[in-house]
Short mmCIF file of C-alpha atoms in Angstrom, two decimals:
data_model
loop_
_atom_site.label_atom_id
_atom_site.label_comp_id
_atom_site.label_asym_id
_atom_site.label_seq_id
_atom_site.Cartn_x
_atom_site.Cartn_y
_atom_site.Cartn_z
CA MET A 1 30.05 235.43 -38.46
CA LEU A 2 31.73 232.41 -39.69
CA GLU A 3 30.09 229.99 -37.46
CA TRP A 4 28.11 228.44 -39.80
CA THR A 5 30.62 227.25 -41.84
CA TYR A 6 32.40 225.14 -38.97
CA ALA A 7 29.71 224.62 -36.62
CA GLY A 8 29.41 220.52 -37.65
CA ILE A 9 32.67 220.08 -36.77
CA ASN A 10 33.22 218.10 -33.47
CA PHE A 11 36.29 219.74 -32.04
CA SER A 12 35.59 217.36 -28.59
CA ALA A 13 36.63 214.44 -30.72
CA LYS A 14 39.91 213.43 -28.73
CA SER A 15 42.47 211.18 -30.14
CA THR A 16 45.87 209.71 -28.51
CA GLU A 17 47.18 213.18 -29.03
CA PRO A 18 46.44 215.74 -26.60
CA TRP A 19 44.89 217.92 -29.53
CA ALA A 20 42.45 216.66 -32.26
CA ASP A 21 43.25 216.58 -36.05
CA ASP A 22 40.31 218.67 -36.71
CA GLY A 23 41.02 221.60 -34.17
CA GLY A 24 39.72 222.94 -31.09
CA ILE A 25 41.19 225.17 -28.14
CA GLU A 26 43.97 222.58 -27.41
CA CYS A 27 44.95 222.73 -31.01
CA ALA A 28 45.01 226.25 -31.36
CA ALA A 29 47.09 226.60 -27.96
CA HIS A 30 49.91 224.13 -29.71
CA SER A 31 51.85 227.43 -30.65
CA THR A 32 52.27 230.74 -28.92
CA LEU A 33 51.10 233.75 -31.37
CA ARG A 34 54.97 235.09 -31.12
CA GLN A 35 55.85 231.76 -32.86
CA ARG A 36 53.46 232.02 -34.99
CA LEU A 37 54.61 235.58 -35.81
CA PHE A 38 58.25 234.71 -36.23
CA GLU A 39 57.20 231.77 -38.64
CA THR A 40 55.11 233.74 -40.54
CA ILE A 41 57.93 236.48 -40.97
CA LEU A 42 60.45 233.88 -42.01
CA THR A 43 58.11 232.71 -44.82
CA VAL A 44 57.33 235.70 -46.17
CA ILE A 45 61.13 236.37 -46.24
CA VAL A 46 61.76 232.89 -48.04
CA ALA A 47 59.05 232.94 -50.31
CA SER A 48 59.54 236.37 -51.56
CA TYR A 49 63.21 235.81 -52.52
CA GLU A 50 61.86 232.60 -54.18
CA ILE A 51 59.73 234.61 -56.62
CA TYR A 52 62.44 237.03 -57.09
CA TYR A 53 64.65 234.19 -58.20
CA ALA A 54 62.50 232.54 -60.58
CA THR A 55 61.05 235.61 -61.90
CA TYR A 56 64.58 237.12 -62.60
CA HIS A 57 67.48 234.85 -61.98
CA ALA A 58 66.15 231.73 -63.57
CA LYS A 59 65.32 233.04 -66.91
CA SER A 60 68.64 231.82 -68.23
CA GLN A 61 67.57 228.54 -67.56
CA ILE A 62 66.64 226.58 -70.94
CA GLY A 63 62.84 226.32 -71.63
CA THR A 64 61.83 228.55 -68.65
CA SER A 65 60.24 231.43 -71.13
CA PHE A 66 56.45 231.71 -70.74
CA PRO A 67 54.80 229.30 -72.59
CA ARG A 68 53.56 230.59 -76.15
CA GLU A 69 50.56 230.43 -78.00
CA TYR A 70 50.22 227.95 -80.73
CA ALA A 71 48.68 227.78 -83.85
CA ARG A 72 46.27 225.04 -82.70
CA GLU A 73 44.76 226.63 -80.01
CA ARG A 74 42.45 228.79 -82.27
CA GLN A 75 40.86 226.00 -84.07
CA GLY A 76 37.20 226.97 -82.23
CA ARG A 77 35.58 225.14 -79.47
CA PRO A 78 36.69 222.66 -76.89
CA SER A 79 36.03 218.79 -77.89
CA VAL A 80 32.72 217.31 -76.76
CA LEU A 81 35.02 214.87 -74.51
CA ARG A 82 36.35 218.15 -72.92
CA ARG A 83 33.10 219.74 -72.44
CA LEU A 84 31.71 216.40 -70.78
CA VAL A 85 34.84 215.96 -68.56
CA LEU A 86 34.08 219.56 -67.43
CA VAL A 87 30.37 218.81 -66.72
CA CYS A 88 31.36 215.75 -64.63
CA TYR A 89 34.24 217.41 -62.92
CA ALA A 90 32.18 220.44 -61.92
CA LEU A 91 29.08 218.15 -60.81
CA LEU A 92 31.66 216.27 -58.48
CA TRP A 93 32.94 219.59 -57.18
CA GLY A 94 29.29 220.93 -56.66
CA ILE A 95 28.54 217.88 -54.85
CA GLU A 96 31.59 218.17 -52.55
CA ILE A 97 30.29 221.71 -51.53
CA GLY A 98 26.87 220.59 -50.94
CA PHE A 99 28.13 217.88 -48.48
CA LYS A 100 30.24 220.39 -46.68
CA ILE A 101 27.10 222.73 -46.60
CA ALA A 102 24.61 220.10 -45.26
CA SER A 103 27.54 219.23 -42.37
CA ARG A 104 28.04 222.87 -41.96
CA GLN A 105 31.77 222.08 -42.31
CA LEU A 106 31.92 224.75 -45.53
CA ILE A 107 35.60 225.93 -44.54
CA TYR A 108 37.00 222.97 -45.44
CA ILE A 109 36.62 224.35 -48.99
CA LEU A 110 39.56 226.30 -48.22
CA ASN A 111 41.94 223.36 -48.23
CA PRO A 112 44.29 223.34 -51.08
CA CYS A 113 43.06 220.71 -53.03
CA HIS A 114 39.94 222.06 -53.45
CA MET A 115 41.58 224.96 -54.72
CA VAL A 116 43.37 222.87 -57.30
CA THR A 117 40.26 221.46 -58.39
CA LEU A 118 38.86 225.11 -59.11
CA ILE A 119 41.76 225.93 -61.17
CA GLN A 120 41.28 222.88 -63.12
CA ILE A 121 37.98 223.66 -63.66
CA ILE A 122 38.88 226.96 -64.88
CA LEU A 123 41.49 225.61 -67.40
CA LEU A 124 38.79 223.13 -68.65
CA THR A 125 36.41 225.97 -69.04
CA PHE A 126 38.51 228.80 -70.85
CA SER A 127 40.40 228.33 -74.00
CA SER A 128 44.47 228.79 -73.81
CA ASN A 129 45.60 232.08 -73.67
CA TYR A 130 48.70 233.81 -71.81
CA TYR A 131 47.04 233.71 -68.42
CA THR A 132 45.59 230.25 -68.44
CA ARG A 133 48.99 228.81 -69.78
CA GLY A 134 50.59 230.18 -67.09
CA LEU A 135 48.12 228.59 -64.71
CA TYR A 136 48.64 225.46 -65.66
CA ARG A 137 52.26 225.24 -65.16
CA LEU A 138 51.81 226.98 -61.83
CA HIS A 139 49.16 224.52 -60.53
CA ALA A 140 51.38 221.68 -62.01
CA GLY A 141 53.70 222.13 -59.28
CA MET A 142 50.57 221.90 -56.61
CA LEU A 143 49.52 218.32 -57.58
CA ASN A 144 51.63 216.88 -54.53
CA GLY A 145 48.57 217.33 -52.40
CA GLY A 146 46.60 214.72 -54.44
CA THR A 147 48.95 212.00 -53.88
CA LEU A 148 49.50 213.11 -50.32
CA ALA A 149 45.69 212.96 -49.56
CA ILE A 150 45.34 209.46 -51.31
CA TYR A 151 48.39 207.96 -49.19
CA PHE A 152 47.32 209.78 -45.79
CA PRO A 153 43.46 209.99 -45.89
CA VAL A 154 41.95 212.56 -43.74
CA THR A 155 38.09 211.41 -43.48
CA ALA A 156 36.85 211.54 -40.35
CA THR A 157 34.73 214.46 -40.93
CA ARG A 158 33.21 212.77 -43.87
CA LEU A 159 29.74 211.57 -42.46
CA PHE A 160 27.31 211.12 -45.14
CA PRO A 161 27.10 208.26 -47.77
CA PHE A 162 29.53 208.25 -50.77
CA GLU A 163 31.13 211.40 -49.46
CA VAL A 164 34.41 209.09 -48.33
CA GLU A 165 34.52 207.63 -52.22
CA LEU A 166 33.94 210.95 -53.54
CA TYR A 167 36.93 212.03 -51.46
CA TYR A 168 39.13 209.57 -53.20
CA ILE A 169 37.75 210.30 -56.68
CA GLN A 170 38.24 213.99 -56.48
CA HIS A 171 42.09 213.57 -55.55
CA ILE A 172 42.57 211.05 -58.25
CA LEU A 173 40.91 213.31 -61.01
CA ILE A 174 43.29 216.02 -59.62
CA LEU A 175 46.21 213.73 -60.91
CA LEU A 176 44.68 212.78 -63.85
CA VAL A 177 43.18 215.78 -65.27
CA PRO A 178 46.28 217.78 -65.96
CA ILE A 179 47.38 214.59 -68.24
CA PHE A 180 43.81 214.88 -69.98
CA LEU A 181 44.36 218.66 -70.49
CA LEU A 182 48.13 218.02 -72.23
CA SER A 183 46.57 215.49 -74.40
CA SER A 184 43.34 217.58 -75.54
CA HIS A 185 45.15 219.90 -77.74
CA GLY A 186 44.49 222.82 -75.55
CA GLY A 187 47.74 224.33 -75.96
CA TYR A 188 48.89 223.68 -72.60
CA SER A 189 52.66 222.52 -71.84
CA LEU A 190 54.61 221.48 -68.74
CA GLU A 191 57.98 222.87 -67.66
CA PRO A 192 61.07 221.08 -68.98
CA VAL A 193 62.15 218.87 -66.47
CA GLY A 194 65.67 220.47 -65.95
CA SER A 195 63.92 223.54 -65.36
CA PHE A 196 62.94 224.85 -62.09
CA ARG A 197 61.44 228.20 -62.64
CA TRP A 198 57.50 227.28 -62.26
CA THR A 199 58.43 224.38 -59.34
CA ILE A 200 59.90 227.25 -57.18
CA ILE A 201 56.91 229.73 -57.94
CA ALA A 202 54.47 226.99 -57.00
CA ILE A 203 56.06 226.31 -53.92
CA ALA A 204 56.32 229.88 -52.77
CA THR A 205 52.47 230.46 -53.76
CA PHE A 206 51.95 227.50 -51.29
CA ARG A 207 53.75 229.05 -48.56
CA PHE A 208 51.92 232.58 -48.95
CA TYR A 209 48.39 230.51 -49.31
CA HIS A 210 49.11 228.70 -46.06
CA TYR A 211 50.33 231.50 -43.88
CA PHE A 212 47.81 234.41 -45.12
CA VAL A 213 44.80 232.51 -46.03
CA LEU A 214 44.55 229.19 -44.10
CA GLN A 215 46.39 230.50 -41.01
CA PRO A 216 44.23 233.60 -40.31
CA PHE A 217 40.91 231.52 -40.78
CA SER A 218 42.31 228.45 -38.41
CA LEU A 219 43.04 231.02 -35.78
CA LEU A 220 39.75 232.89 -36.27
CA THR A 221 37.60 229.56 -36.18
CA TRP A 222 40.23 226.94 -34.46
CA VAL A 223 39.67 224.68 -37.43
CA ASN A 224 43.01 223.03 -38.14
CA LEU A 225 43.10 223.78 -42.05
CA ASN A 226 45.46 221.74 -43.41
CA GLY A 227 47.83 221.05 -40.46
CA VAL A 228 48.28 225.03 -39.95
CA LEU A 229 46.85 225.07 -36.54
CA CYS A 230 48.55 222.20 -35.00
CA PRO A 231 50.23 218.59 -36.49
CA PHE A 232 48.11 215.96 -37.85
CA GLN A 233 48.73 212.69 -35.70
CA PHE A 234 51.07 211.14 -38.75
CA ASP A 235 53.22 214.08 -38.76
CA PRO A 236 56.78 212.55 -38.40
CA PHE A 237 57.69 215.76 -37.08
CA ILE A 238 55.22 216.41 -34.34
CA GLY A 239 56.59 219.14 -32.16
CA ARG A 240 57.08 223.05 -31.38
CA TYR A 241 58.49 223.42 -34.95
CA TYR A 242 56.64 220.96 -37.01
CA ARG A 243 55.81 223.83 -39.62
CA LEU A 244 59.25 224.76 -39.99
CA TRP A 245 60.07 221.05 -40.76
CA ALA A 246 57.03 220.91 -43.06
CA HIS A 247 58.87 223.95 -45.10
CA VAL A 248 61.90 221.45 -45.73
CA HIS A 249 59.93 218.11 -46.30
CA GLN A 250 57.20 219.79 -48.51
CA THR A 251 59.57 221.67 -50.45
CA LEU A 252 61.79 218.40 -51.42
CA PHE A 253 58.45 216.38 -51.85
CA MET A 254 56.88 219.33 -54.24
CA ILE A 255 60.06 219.48 -56.38
CA ILE A 256 60.22 215.59 -56.68
CA HIS A 257 56.49 215.09 -56.90
CA HIS A 258 56.40 217.85 -59.86
CA LYS A 259 59.56 216.12 -61.77
CA LEU A 260 58.23 212.69 -61.58
CA PHE A 261 54.66 213.87 -62.60
CA SER A 262 56.03 215.77 -65.76
CA VAL A 263 57.82 212.38 -66.59
CA VAL A 264 54.94 210.26 -66.18
CA ALA A 265 52.61 212.65 -68.26
CA ARG A 266 55.12 212.83 -71.09
CA THR A 267 55.01 209.10 -71.09
CA CYS A 268 51.32 209.27 -71.49
CA ILE A 269 51.37 211.63 -73.76
CA GLN A 270 53.83 209.63 -76.37
CA PHE A 271 50.94 206.67 -76.04
CA ASP A 272 48.23 208.86 -76.80
CA ILE A 273 46.28 206.67 -78.95
CA ARG A 274 43.63 209.54 -80.35
CA ARG A 275 46.79 211.57 -81.33
CA SER A 276 48.33 208.72 -83.24
CA MET A 277 45.00 207.75 -85.26
CA TYR A 278 44.73 211.44 -86.07
CA TYR A 279 47.81 211.72 -87.78
CA ILE A 280 47.32 208.55 -89.44
CA LYS A 281 43.74 209.74 -90.82
CA ARG A 282 45.79 213.00 -91.94
CA GLN A 283 48.16 210.76 -93.90
CA ASP A 284 45.71 208.69 -95.44
CA LYS A 285 44.09 211.73 -97.59
CA PRO A 286 46.62 211.72 -101.02
CA GLU A 287 43.41 213.80 -102.73
CA GLN A 288 44.56 216.83 -100.43
CA PRO A 289 47.68 218.98 -101.25
CA MET A 290 50.63 218.02 -99.40
CA GLN A 291 50.75 219.76 -95.80
CA GLN A 292 53.39 219.96 -93.20
CA PRO A 293 52.77 217.16 -90.63
CA ILE A 294 51.53 218.12 -87.26
CA ASP A 295 54.21 218.60 -84.89
CA PHE A 296 52.86 217.24 -81.33
CA SER A 297 56.65 218.24 -79.61
CA ASP A 298 54.58 221.56 -77.94
CA ILE A 299 52.69 219.10 -76.15
CA ILE A 300 55.76 217.73 -74.25
CA LYS A 301 57.84 220.81 -74.09
CA ASP A 302 58.48 223.93 -75.48
CA GLU A 303 60.60 224.38 -78.66
#
């Protein structure tokens, strides 16, 4: 039933390793079902505790309350620039889906970076509310995939002209769009650097997604979605327990990446020229009644 989504993948393409990165019977046989079941149960226990801890015990940390609504979020329709970014971003993602359908590799659309792209399109589309503000903070902890994809590109399955270039454009935008959303007066805010509540929830969500979405599809199709079926060639922990090692190094990497991204994003917002010009323009109107200067600190952190 799913064959049309992966019929274009060449499982016979071998590399220096006994299994191919894209999948195949050797890739599927890398781990036994018993080992996969053990790792899945262990992941459920760890991820469930992480969500429980982040939901109930991390509330005492400063700044971990749910991002609240700000007055300027109700200032009407999104800006022209934001709608333009949305149209271009959605068009690029549509072209990406078209490439996947044409090459009969649509199953790769399940990879985490494509899901993060979809989340960002949703955030660009809808105005800020209780759910989108939480979704923004959640997805901000999942941006590590964009950085990994740039440093360790997997482009062997991209056969059409401009498909490889589109790969890099998409993953660069994954890192830039969240910063744009912060500076576009959309009401979004990042988790305080000293807080780890949303970081932990993002890590737990990634665990569930890999083992309960990617793993079943990989076992049914023998397609190595994001390395859940067998390790990639560049994985430094190639071996029987590479997934357990991935829990360790990817957890650390997601924490470090999230906090470094927060610092970089806040630095970029401080040098937002459009915000400064808007503030100066309001100050240059003496004929209007005195108003309280706009406080932009809520873009950077919760009060």
